[in-house]
């Protein structure tokens, strides 16, 4: 028997090209969404090493299952209780169905199940993945990328390395926050406070950054930490009033936080918006419309984000722009930021 | 070239044995849950025809993916809005996770998507399926059975043919209804009305049957059709009061229906339970506890149904009884009916 040199692996190509396995996989399989400079490096490494894609692995990727996985980093109980996720899922479901792709929702009980999700994704059961990962230290994105599947993220991922290799859809959290704080300034408010979301989530960090863009010299006492819940909004509002009783406006990081703040303001006998103006974020129904008074807030198109995630993934899989189900144009960028709108109701 | 006889197919075996393709598949692949008499007929047909299982198809079935599909016949929007389904899913998720199996939820927009779900199920992506099919004329169960996968149904299926070949988990809808109506009779109520659910669902049909078991001679005017919603409960309650103003009790087919009935009784100035006693079904929280007055109802263990469905499926897949996550014994029957409990609050 003659000894043959070991066949070069996908890993070897990735190492030589200085890119991730996922990127090699996508270039080799002709998927879109890889920058040309990167793709060229991969092609050169393939040639230099004499790499031949594994036929089985290749067929898993190139054979379309007409199925797309949706993965959330949150446990099943939170996913099902979260109206925000339900709205995004609605958009995803409509778009996938319009293109005859099966929506495969992978649920977990917690982080310890993420490795199993990674195995399923790598097992050749779906053509791509739509991933919601909210927290900076979440291991899920790495597992998903390791699976080598075309992926679109919901929300800007929390890591920086290799971000231009990542496709994601997000709202303009920073710009939306700026519009909220500018609106409060336009009403003549001078002591504007901010209740943040959990700052290990990029959406919360971006909204805080937008607040600081407009009010760079804000007294640190006017910023209190919340957690996107109404209970967190109540706690933070009490803290702010104790620290800065003269504040005349609050920008809350989301509508639930604003609802909690409104309860505390009422409890303390402060009139909204006369004494304190309030602006939320999301335009989450029915919270925003049914709050007392009805909430001025920054609207994001949550269902539209879901539709766009699905559309971008399908475009990458098909190697061309599909006709969007509602005829809307499909953007070309690899990170897509959707605009927000200020919705004026009664609180500011 | 010599002409070879066509290789006998799974279909041919099914036809000769007079059973479904799914049954042949299960016997050939050593799955449990097939009655011995049927299994024997399949084995004889396999021998007579010289059938050799297709290796690829066989490996799809015998190779475990450690993944189980959950399929509901309802559109995505209804699945996500339905607290009943969410509770069953919670039980399923806990049980599958405890046995390191991935929960794969297949969502649809409507019936026209069921064929695609059937293809996914048949594609070798999951080891088995847990199926919720509520309506008698639903094509989903046939598609699922055609996929030849081990399957457990949530709720007694609406067909009769070959039912002893089907594994399902249900609550004792008929017995629970009897206990509700007997309770009302025990309170001295003589004009007991019933608001049904949608009678194309076995749960609603079984509850009506339980009502009739106890009150076989009921005036047909005392039975009104509802649809498991509070709006339907309101309409039916008005109809009943117009037709039979002297009624002194109502058994509502579920808690939402009862909540609607309570609103109409209050609107008409009737006291509950003094003038009219009311019993619901489900013990769906928070509906039942927060109704005014708090609702007497028939409790079913909804999360427990989900857990048991998953447990029965895994047992079939593993060919043995797994240790249940909570140490509870796993029943041996192929249709498992869980008991219900009457929960007394204020309305009866």
XYZ file of C-alpha atoms in Angstrom:
696
model
C 0.000 0.000 0.000
C 1.296 3.436 -0.837
C 0.955 6.026 1.830
C -1.168 8.948 0.720
C -0.830 12.417 2.149
C -3.697 13.303 4.483
C -6.475 15.048 2.613
C -6.543 18.758 3.422
C -9.437 19.676 5.624
C -11.830 22.603 5.762
C -10.055 23.617 8.965
C -6.694 23.757 7.174
C -8.179 26.036 4.515
C -9.700 28.266 7.191
C -6.366 28.515 8.985
C -4.373 29.304 5.851
C -6.911 31.934 4.721
C -7.228 33.378 8.211
C -11.022 33.108 8.211
C -13.666 31.081 10.036
C -14.764 27.570 9.003
C -18.164 29.061 8.270
C -16.675 31.489 5.770
C -14.794 28.709 3.959
C -17.953 26.640 3.862
C -19.924 29.492 2.365
C -17.352 30.308 -0.294
C -16.870 26.656 -1.238
C -20.598 26.162 -1.532
C -21.186 29.280 -3.535
C -23.269 31.079 -0.924
C -23.411 34.863 -1.058
C -22.742 37.368 1.703
C -18.945 36.932 1.871
C -16.871 40.037 1.014
C -14.971 39.608 -2.224
C -11.559 40.182 -0.564
C -12.248 37.369 1.910
C -13.668 35.078 -0.763
C -10.525 35.605 -2.839
C -8.292 34.607 0.114
C -10.361 31.465 0.597
C -10.142 30.537 -3.085
C -6.369 30.991 -3.031
C -6.026 28.779 0.069
C -8.234 26.121 -1.548
C -5.983 26.095 -4.613
C -2.704 26.093 -2.689
C -3.773 23.209 -0.456
C -5.550 21.242 -3.164
C -8.643 21.111 -1.013
C -11.558 19.002 -2.279
C -14.837 19.555 -0.459
C -16.177 16.481 1.271
C -18.967 15.244 -0.954
C -21.313 14.327 1.856
C -20.769 17.594 3.690
C -21.152 19.458 0.433
C -24.373 17.744 -0.484
C -25.717 18.583 2.944
C -25.132 22.237 2.196
C -26.026 22.398 -1.469
C -29.066 20.145 -1.306
C -31.850 22.421 -0.243
C -34.130 21.091 2.470
C -36.456 24.065 2.019
C -36.227 24.471 5.773
C -34.852 27.250 7.953
C -34.126 27.038 11.676
C -35.046 29.763 14.125
C -33.008 29.703 17.316
C -33.399 31.922 20.363
C -30.819 32.006 23.137
C -33.619 32.274 25.702
C -35.343 29.327 27.427
C -38.629 28.085 25.965
C -40.711 29.680 28.740
C -39.340 33.167 27.990
C -39.606 32.747 24.230
C -43.283 31.890 24.485
C -44.060 34.696 26.942
C -42.262 37.398 24.931
C -44.604 39.408 22.659
C -41.571 40.994 20.989
C -40.271 37.617 19.851
C -43.774 36.523 18.820
C -44.017 39.526 16.496
C -40.645 38.851 14.914
C -41.578 35.212 14.486
C -44.789 36.255 12.757
C -42.779 38.153 10.160
C -40.375 35.243 9.719
C -43.204 32.743 9.338
C -44.998 34.813 6.700
C -41.852 35.296 4.654
C -40.641 31.694 4.821
C -44.095 30.375 3.991
C -44.373 32.724 1.010
C -41.258 31.004 -0.364
C -42.371 27.482 0.607
C -39.681 27.075 3.261
C -40.459 25.240 6.495
C -39.957 27.179 9.730
C -38.134 24.923 12.204
C -38.158 26.493 15.680
C -35.507 24.960 17.948
C -36.446 25.415 21.601
C -34.284 24.919 24.666
C -34.632 24.943 28.433
C -31.379 26.857 28.930
C -27.760 27.415 27.946
C -26.726 23.879 28.710
C -28.836 22.852 25.682
C -27.058 25.065 23.181
C -24.491 22.429 22.236
C -27.350 20.142 21.196
C -28.811 22.927 19.065
C -25.395 23.351 17.452
C -25.315 19.628 16.613
C -28.771 19.793 15.082
C -27.822 22.790 12.959
C -24.668 21.020 11.768
C -26.567 17.809 11.051
C -27.878 18.723 7.623
C -31.495 19.263 8.645
C -31.912 22.906 7.625
C -30.543 25.201 4.933
C -29.821 28.134 7.199
C -30.522 29.694 10.560
C -32.111 32.838 11.959
C -30.596 33.455 15.382
C -31.670 35.684 18.242
C -28.895 36.096 20.741
C -29.348 38.916 23.178
C -26.436 38.699 25.559
C -22.789 39.607 25.068
C -21.439 36.464 26.734
C -23.762 34.086 24.909
C -22.062 30.924 23.558
C -24.837 30.329 21.007
C -23.512 32.501 18.155
C -20.160 30.700 18.206
C -21.912 27.321 18.109
C -24.100 28.444 15.226
C -21.159 29.794 13.254
C -19.255 26.589 13.935
C -22.074 24.706 12.243
C -21.066 26.422 8.998
C -24.624 27.309 8.009
C -25.725 30.537 6.355
C -27.055 32.603 9.243
C -28.803 35.906 9.783
C -28.818 37.405 13.273
C -31.702 39.317 14.815
C -30.174 42.326 16.546
C -26.565 43.492 16.210
C -24.363 40.769 17.685
C -22.401 41.683 20.762
C -18.955 40.798 19.439
C -16.696 42.930 17.267
C -14.267 40.435 15.719
C -15.246 39.497 12.177
C -18.475 41.421 12.309
C -18.296 42.322 8.612
C -18.623 38.612 7.932
C -21.974 38.589 9.742
C -25.420 39.355 8.369
C -27.812 40.902 10.866
C -30.983 42.966 11.011
C -31.535 45.523 13.714
C -33.509 48.655 14.444
C -31.783 52.000 14.598
C -31.593 51.869 18.383
C -29.087 54.677 18.643
C -30.873 56.989 16.203
C -34.239 56.223 17.785
C -32.876 57.130 21.219
C -31.503 60.375 19.819
C -34.906 61.280 18.357
C -36.559 60.612 21.740
C -34.114 62.771 23.683
C -34.216 65.551 21.060
C -37.998 65.504 21.277
C -37.804 66.012 25.054
C -35.288 68.833 24.590
C -37.624 70.412 22.023
C -40.332 70.494 24.705
C -37.970 72.652 26.778
C -36.974 69.899 29.202
C -33.541 70.502 30.693
C -33.144 67.735 33.315
C -33.696 64.619 31.169
C -33.088 61.265 32.877
C -32.551 57.867 31.225
C -33.539 54.429 32.525
C -31.370 51.941 30.641
C -32.057 48.345 29.656
C -29.707 45.495 30.656
C -26.402 46.773 29.303
C -25.127 43.332 28.309
C -27.566 43.611 25.376
C -26.516 45.667 22.360
C -29.992 47.201 21.965
C -29.781 48.660 25.488
C -26.173 49.769 25.043
C -27.034 51.469 21.727
C -30.006 53.330 23.247
C -27.796 54.603 26.064
C -25.239 55.713 23.453
C -27.977 57.625 21.596
C -29.006 59.341 24.839
C -25.369 60.376 25.429
C -25.009 61.589 21.822
C -27.613 64.268 22.534
C -26.744 64.869 26.206
C -22.989 64.263 26.449
C -22.644 66.264 29.685
C -25.508 64.642 31.588
C -25.091 64.339 35.364
C -24.398 60.602 35.955
C -27.074 60.712 38.657
C -29.664 61.125 35.880
C -28.897 57.666 34.448
C -30.325 54.632 36.291
C -30.055 51.000 35.355
C -33.207 49.062 34.437
C -33.753 45.639 32.886
C -36.502 46.029 30.224
C -39.202 45.013 32.784
C -41.843 47.218 34.431
C -40.560 46.217 37.878
C -37.090 47.380 36.888
C -38.632 50.626 35.624
C -40.310 51.202 38.990
C -37.096 50.627 40.948
C -35.048 52.877 38.673
C -37.669 55.658 38.741
C -37.678 55.710 42.564
C -33.894 55.827 42.572
C -33.877 58.745 40.100
C -36.484 60.768 42.039
C -34.619 60.236 45.301
C -31.356 61.339 43.705
C -32.606 64.141 41.430
C -36.065 65.331 42.581
C -35.914 68.197 40.072
C -35.826 66.021 36.916
C -38.406 67.025 34.306
C -38.217 64.199 31.739
C -37.429 60.469 31.434
C -36.383 58.504 28.384
C -37.111 54.852 29.239
C -35.216 52.148 27.318
C -38.441 50.334 26.434
C -42.214 50.575 26.895
C -42.427 48.160 29.828
C -39.800 50.223 31.663
C -41.810 53.376 30.897
C -44.990 51.745 32.249
C -43.218 51.071 35.556
C -41.873 54.642 35.671
C -45.384 56.039 35.065
C -46.731 54.078 38.046
C -44.082 55.546 40.372
C -44.605 59.099 39.077
C -48.349 58.770 39.776
C -47.654 57.308 43.217
C -45.440 60.331 44.041
C -48.134 62.772 42.895
C -46.189 64.006 39.851
C -48.216 64.928 36.759
C -47.283 63.493 33.343
C -46.319 65.283 31.137
C -46.712 68.582 33.061
C -44.158 67.806 35.779
C -42.283 64.967 34.112
C -42.448 64.008 30.416
C -41.888 60.347 29.506
C -40.842 58.628 26.258
C -40.550 54.853 25.795
C -39.146 52.602 23.053
C -40.695 49.761 20.970
C -44.322 50.847 20.554
C -45.216 47.466 21.958
C -48.978 46.941 21.794
C -51.066 46.963 23.895
C -48.614 48.309 26.537
C -47.946 51.650 24.843
C -51.540 52.501 23.875
C -53.107 51.357 27.135
C -50.658 52.971 29.543
C -52.032 55.847 31.632
C -51.549 58.344 30.048
C -50.973 56.734 26.604
C -47.246 56.549 25.951
C -45.179 58.629 23.544
C -42.602 56.173 22.245
C -40.119 55.222 19.537
C -41.691 52.693 17.182
C -39.666 49.921 15.610
C -41.087 47.636 12.924
C -40.703 44.381 14.826
C -42.584 42.121 12.398
C -40.732 43.800 9.534
C -37.406 42.880 11.148
C -38.461 39.240 11.141
C -39.550 39.376 7.496
C -36.306 41.012 6.471
C -34.185 38.460 8.343
C -35.930 35.654 6.458
C -35.642 37.500 3.149
C -31.906 38.110 3.513
C -31.281 34.487 4.409
C -33.301 33.173 1.471
C -31.508 35.543 -0.873
C -28.172 34.176 0.329
C -29.387 30.591 -0.095
C -30.770 31.124 -3.560
C -27.857 33.230 -4.698
C -30.247 35.887 -5.888
C -32.817 38.336 -4.662
C -36.178 36.606 -4.196
C -39.358 38.484 -4.856
C -40.245 39.757 -1.397
C -43.690 38.555 -0.341
C -44.941 42.124 -0.030
C -42.998 43.414 -3.008
C -40.640 45.481 -0.829
C -37.064 45.829 -2.087
C -34.457 43.642 -0.399
C -31.472 45.677 0.852
C -27.996 44.621 -0.209
C -25.971 45.418 2.908
C -24.777 42.694 5.284
C -25.871 44.584 8.411
C -29.273 46.139 7.850
C -30.554 48.811 10.218
C -34.259 49.594 9.984
C -35.438 53.130 10.753
C -37.528 54.012 13.803
C -40.345 56.556 14.158
C -41.328 58.721 17.090
C -45.018 58.134 17.917
C -46.507 61.016 19.888
C -49.244 60.190 22.351
C -49.862 61.896 25.710
C -46.751 61.531 27.868
C -44.394 63.891 26.008
C -28.847 -8.309 -19.397
C -31.163 -10.469 -17.436
C -34.403 -8.946 -16.402
C -34.808 -8.817 -12.628
C -38.162 -8.795 -10.933
C -39.043 -5.392 -9.444
C -37.979 -5.190 -5.823
C -41.004 -5.429 -3.525
C -41.851 -2.118 -1.940
C -43.007 -1.060 1.493
C -46.350 -0.285 -0.154
C -46.657 -3.837 -1.430
C -46.014 -5.191 2.058
C -48.580 -2.796 3.516
C -51.154 -3.871 0.940
C -50.567 -7.602 1.452
C -50.690 -7.250 5.265
C -53.701 -4.932 5.084
C -52.046 -2.289 7.270
C -50.715 1.231 6.807
C -47.237 2.064 5.471
C -46.467 3.534 8.875
C -47.208 0.226 10.570
C -44.943 -1.698 8.193
C -42.206 0.860 8.764
C -42.482 0.518 12.506
C -42.452 -3.264 12.510
C -39.533 -3.420 10.062
C -37.553 -0.967 12.151
C -38.256 -2.675 15.434
C -40.260 0.179 16.921
C -42.731 -0.665 19.666
C -46.394 0.207 19.898
C -47.682 -2.190 17.218
C -50.121 -4.875 18.386
C -48.600 -8.352 18.168
C -51.326 -9.630 15.829
C -50.642 -6.812 13.369
C -46.869 -7.175 13.684
C -47.210 -10.878 12.899
C -49.203 -10.130 9.712
C -46.518 -7.663 8.623
C -43.714 -10.182 9.251
C -45.551 -12.821 7.223
C -46.034 -10.391 4.307
C -42.351 -9.387 4.447
C -41.361 -13.063 4.210
C -43.818 -13.957 1.439
C -42.767 -11.011 -0.729
C -39.060 -11.244 0.057
C -39.083 -7.598 1.054
C -35.712 -6.004 1.900
C -35.950 -2.646 3.610
C -34.368 0.175 1.669
C -31.070 0.785 3.409
C -31.227 4.550 3.164
C -34.789 4.705 4.393
C -33.943 2.278 7.142
C -30.927 4.228 8.324
C -33.070 7.323 8.413
C -35.345 5.592 10.850
C -32.874 3.627 12.929
C -30.210 6.320 13.142
C -31.279 8.477 16.042
C -31.124 12.213 15.498
C -31.992 12.865 19.143
C -34.624 15.211 17.808
C -38.418 15.176 18.036
C -40.823 17.292 16.004
C -43.832 19.026 17.496
C -46.534 19.832 14.974
C -49.766 21.718 15.548
C -52.514 21.857 12.952
C -53.149 25.503 13.833
C -51.487 28.521 12.187
C -48.457 30.067 13.909
C -50.444 33.059 15.191
C -52.908 30.820 17.045
C -50.231 28.506 18.391
C -48.345 31.410 19.933
C -51.472 33.040 21.381
C -52.817 29.837 22.931
C -51.903 29.439 26.635
C -53.162 25.838 26.530
C -50.654 24.890 23.851
C -47.893 26.825 25.634
C -48.473 24.733 28.764
C -48.370 21.463 26.846
C -45.234 22.598 25.084
C -43.637 23.403 28.447
C -44.159 19.799 29.541
C -42.833 18.471 26.237
C -39.762 20.686 26.381
C -38.897 19.649 29.931
C -39.208 15.957 29.148
C -37.296 16.023 25.853
C -34.526 18.122 27.377
C -34.222 15.749 30.330
C -33.449 13.022 27.768
C -31.165 15.244 25.656
C -33.544 15.308 22.689
C -33.941 18.477 20.635
C -37.444 19.933 20.406
C -38.128 20.880 16.782
C -41.310 22.953 16.525
C -42.675 23.034 12.970
C -44.840 26.108 12.441
C -47.207 26.849 9.580
C -49.383 29.670 8.340
C -52.260 27.367 7.474
C -53.475 24.073 6.036
C -51.883 24.652 2.682
C -48.525 24.237 4.432
C -49.226 20.792 5.842
C -47.830 18.938 2.834
C -44.507 20.691 3.386
C -44.565 19.636 7.046
C -45.211 16.069 5.904
C -42.174 16.222 3.605
C -39.992 17.540 6.431
C -41.145 14.758 8.725
C -40.425 12.158 6.061
C -37.016 13.667 5.274
C -35.051 12.005 8.048
C -34.650 15.079 10.225
C -36.379 13.880 13.377
C -36.862 10.572 15.176
C -40.545 11.002 15.877
C -43.392 13.455 16.072
C -45.782 14.833 18.654
C -48.884 16.017 16.839
C -51.734 18.254 17.913
C -54.633 17.958 15.531
C -57.863 19.355 16.810
C -60.293 19.053 13.942
C -62.067 16.027 12.550
C -61.439 16.903 8.905
C -57.770 17.760 9.390
C -55.450 16.327 6.693
C -52.393 16.615 8.962
C -52.663 13.271 10.779
C -52.774 11.384 7.472
C -49.693 13.256 6.244
C -47.867 12.519 9.473
C -48.750 8.850 9.374
C -47.696 8.704 5.750
C -44.249 9.876 6.821
C -43.855 6.560 8.640
C -42.484 8.143 11.811
C -43.287 7.052 15.343
C -45.939 9.506 16.471
C -47.866 10.373 19.616
C -51.008 12.462 19.304
C -52.129 15.105 21.765
C -55.846 14.599 22.237
C -57.883 11.654 20.989
C -57.750 11.732 17.180
C -61.020 12.307 15.398
C -60.952 9.218 13.227
C -61.991 5.683 14.156
C -60.281 3.480 11.558
C -57.093 1.901 12.898
C -57.260 3.805 16.158
C -55.717 0.935 18.095
C -52.604 1.506 16.005
C -52.363 5.078 17.317
C -50.709 6.326 20.494
C -52.362 9.345 22.050
C -52.628 11.208 25.335
C -55.822 12.906 26.389
C -57.652 14.114 29.459
C -60.748 12.324 30.654
C -63.015 14.847 28.960
C -66.122 12.698 29.286
C -65.516 11.755 32.918
C -64.621 15.331 33.810
C -67.845 16.580 32.256
C -69.802 13.980 34.217
C -68.209 15.131 37.486
C -69.117 18.750 36.699
C -72.750 17.956 35.948
C -73.058 15.615 38.946
C -71.657 18.384 41.148
C -74.353 20.763 39.879
C -77.011 18.122 40.477
C -75.627 17.620 43.992
C -76.239 21.319 44.639
C -79.917 20.700 43.890
C -79.877 22.265 40.423
C -82.573 20.815 38.179
C -82.368 22.962 35.004
C -78.717 22.475 34.041
C -77.662 23.951 30.676
C -74.530 23.153 28.653
C -72.556 25.460 26.372
C -70.560 23.178 24.071
C -67.187 23.723 22.387
C -66.743 23.399 18.607
C -68.128 19.920 18.004
C -65.633 19.072 15.260
C -63.099 18.655 18.083
C -63.119 15.418 20.044
C -62.582 17.213 23.381
C -65.792 19.196 22.864
C -67.708 16.169 21.613
C -66.545 14.109 24.608
C -67.591 16.819 27.105
C -71.043 16.975 25.529
C -71.243 13.177 25.770
C -70.356 13.383 29.488
C -73.102 15.961 30.023
C -75.595 13.656 28.295
C -74.412 10.646 30.326
C -75.679 12.363 33.483
C -78.647 14.205 31.917
C -79.867 11.911 29.125
C -83.329 13.498 29.037
C -82.219 17.133 28.909
C -84.452 19.531 26.963
C -82.498 20.238 23.712
C -83.150 23.939 24.368
C -80.741 23.714 27.313
C -77.781 22.923 25.025
C -76.210 25.817 23.079
C -73.241 25.747 20.781
C -70.095 27.699 21.718
C -66.598 27.714 20.281
C -64.173 27.677 23.263
C -63.925 31.523 23.220
C -65.402 34.019 25.700
C -67.278 35.751 22.861
C -68.869 32.431 21.961
C -69.746 31.933 25.632
C -71.525 35.308 25.719
C -73.567 34.570 22.597
C -74.569 31.113 23.805
C -75.484 32.377 27.289
C -77.820 35.019 25.822
C -79.405 32.401 23.610
C -79.937 30.061 26.571
C -81.473 32.767 28.790
C -83.819 33.869 26.010
C -84.913 30.274 25.414
C -84.976 28.968 29.012
C -85.134 31.888 31.477
C -85.658 29.438 34.351
C -82.291 27.645 34.040
C -80.398 27.399 37.330
C -76.968 26.086 36.265
C -74.532 26.104 33.336
C -71.741 23.676 32.537
C -69.437 25.542 30.126
C -67.152 23.484 27.852
C -64.086 25.483 28.915
C -63.056 28.346 31.198
C -63.063 31.036 28.510
C -66.630 30.061 27.620
C -67.547 30.250 31.312
C -65.960 33.728 31.586
C -68.197 34.937 28.746
C -71.265 33.335 30.331
C -70.494 35.034 33.682
C -70.397 38.450 31.983
C -73.851 37.935 30.465
C -75.317 36.655 33.744
C -74.044 39.776 35.531
C -75.372 41.999 32.738
C -78.824 40.411 33.175
C -78.733 40.952 36.944
C -78.551 37.247 37.796
C -76.527 36.289 40.877
C -73.857 33.583 40.657
C -74.137 31.028 42.172
C -77.439 31.922 43.945
C -79.548 32.211 40.787
C -77.307 30.362 38.329
C -74.364 28.116 39.233
C -71.496 27.860 36.708
C -68.783 25.232 36.173
C -66.013 25.508 33.582
C -63.354 23.136 32.239
C -59.520 23.351 32.042
C -58.578 25.328 35.175
C -56.727 27.637 32.824
C -54.790 30.212 34.823
C -55.225 33.114 35.302
C -58.723 32.970 33.683
C -60.277 30.640 36.236
C -58.878 32.264 39.390
C -59.423 35.839 38.290
C -62.956 35.479 36.938
C -65.648 37.266 38.927
C -66.626 35.325 40.981
C -63.664 32.863 40.892
C -64.622 29.889 38.755
C -65.435 26.360 39.865
C -63.970 24.187 37.127
C -62.667 20.792 36.018
C -58.876 20.780 36.147
C -56.806 18.876 33.625
C -53.050 18.477 33.972
C -52.101 20.235 30.747
C -48.337 20.337 31.285
C -48.476 16.724 32.441
C -50.129 15.742 29.149
C -47.202 17.247 27.280
C -44.657 15.461 29.455
C -46.429 12.162 29.013
C -46.630 12.537 25.219
C -42.874 13.041 25.067
C -42.269 10.162 27.477
C -44.364 7.717 25.469
C -42.653 8.687 22.229
C -39.161 8.324 23.699
C -40.094 4.965 25.159
C -41.165 3.784 21.721
C -37.976 5.103 20.138
C -35.694 3.548 22.701
C -37.576 0.277 22.810
C -37.753 0.511 26.578
C -39.153 2.619 29.362
C -36.930 5.614 30.013
C -36.589 6.928 33.522
C -39.209 9.659 33.593
C -37.690 13.045 34.454
C -39.858 13.302 37.559
C -39.664 9.605 38.423
C -43.339 9.041 37.577
C -44.233 5.647 36.102
C -44.802 5.511 32.342
C -48.110 3.873 31.425
C -48.130 0.964 28.997
C -51.370 1.584 27.101
C -51.422 3.029 23.590
C -54.164 5.524 24.368
C -53.587 7.153 27.746
C -56.360 9.108 29.444
C -55.299 11.351 32.311
C -57.751 11.931 35.173
C -59.392 15.293 35.864
C -60.247 16.944 39.194
C -63.137 19.206 40.138
C -61.763 22.437 41.647
C -64.379 24.231 43.780
C -64.188 27.996 43.899
C -67.135 30.391 44.122
C -69.418 29.831 41.123
C -70.851 26.407 42.051
